Amino acid sequence: MRSPELDAFPLILSHGWPGSVVEFLDVIGPLTDPRSHGGDPADSFHLVIPSLPGFGFSGPTREPDWDSFRIAGAFAELMGRLGYERYGAQGGDFGAFISPDLGRVDEDHVVGVHVNAATVGFIPFGDVEEATLSEFTDAEKVRFDRMNRFLSEGNGYFQIQGTRPQTIAYGLTDSPVGQLAWIVEKFKEWTHPSVGLPEEAVDRDRMLTNVMLYWLTATGASSAHLYYESTHSGNWPTPSAVPTGVAVFAEDIPIQRFADQVNNIVHWSEFERGGHFAAMEAPDLLVDDVRTFCHRVR
């Protein structure tokens, strides 16, 4: 999506699972054409919004090893072929794996990385020492408890897709109701507030459009395989010098003291609303945070 402003800043947006390019429909206008949306034309972006390999229009994939690191390499090639010498990367969920990896594989061209719904590389890995726990702020304690509840009660889908993706694939491809339930459960649990119906946070037609992309392209299997490839690749976040911004929405779990260990954090925002699907739930907050961060790097 090219901006009408010729000097707009190129930005690649990466979705996650169970999202799609549909996630970004409400942020395209404000980001590409702020002049028409009450904003400053100096904050305009040329957007590149690919379906992840194995998802929607970029699937199904038919070979192994499509983890976040390989996807980042493909996206670097994409941006190069489009002629973008300097660009930023933004993403949530698996997009928050891919965008930092894009900074690692293409650091000569990626001038900044912005993430939301971030996990690995932005949260503790393994046990946390009591001395560190005692230093937690109230907000960090809430996020740490939320993370532990997810690991004990909320990651059954992760275990299945990370270990037996082909088994669940038959049901996802055979039943539209099965595919719908598999995805909408996550909209129920990960939107804010999670105690309500998911359509209280995200428009029902928008959720159906998102699920439709999985169903019509038969990518329930190949999208699930991203979990298998990522958990078996052995690729873990390594220290990155690329300037990184983090938006923490109300249902997110990043903790800065752990994010600082492998990322060059130059921007950190925390919000009291919005959840995992920030571009759908709180597009105004996400747009403003992306603009603020990119002022530092563009």
mmCIF file of C-alpha atoms in Angstrom, residues 121-122 255-266 268:
data_model
loop_
_atom_site.group_PDB
_atom_site.id
_atom_site.type_symbol
_atom_site.label_atom_id
_atom_site.label_comp_id
_atom_site.label_asym_id
_atom_site.label_seq_id
_atom_site.Cartn_x
_atom_site.Cartn_y
_atom_site.Cartn_z
ATOM 1 C CA GLY A 121 13.005 -12.610 23.538
ATOM 2 C CA PHE A 122 10.867 -10.270 25.643
ATOM 3 C CA ILE A 255 8.808 -7.459 30.839
ATOM 4 C CA GLN A 256 11.464 -4.905 29.951
ATOM 5 C CA ARG A 257 14.276 -6.215 32.159
ATOM 6 C CA PHE A 258 14.195 -9.456 30.141
ATOM 7 C CA ALA A 259 13.628 -7.763 26.788
ATOM 8 C CA ASP A 260 16.771 -5.685 27.374
ATOM 9 C CA GLN A 261 18.895 -8.831 27.476
ATOM 10 C CA VAL A 262 18.768 -9.458 23.703
ATOM 11 C CA ASN A 263 17.191 -6.302 22.253
ATOM 12 C CA ASN A 264 18.263 -2.679 21.933
ATOM 13 C CA ILE A 265 15.138 -1.240 23.552
ATOM 14 C CA VAL A 266 14.837 2.481 22.847
ATOM 15 C CA TRP A 268 8.644 1.147 25.655
#
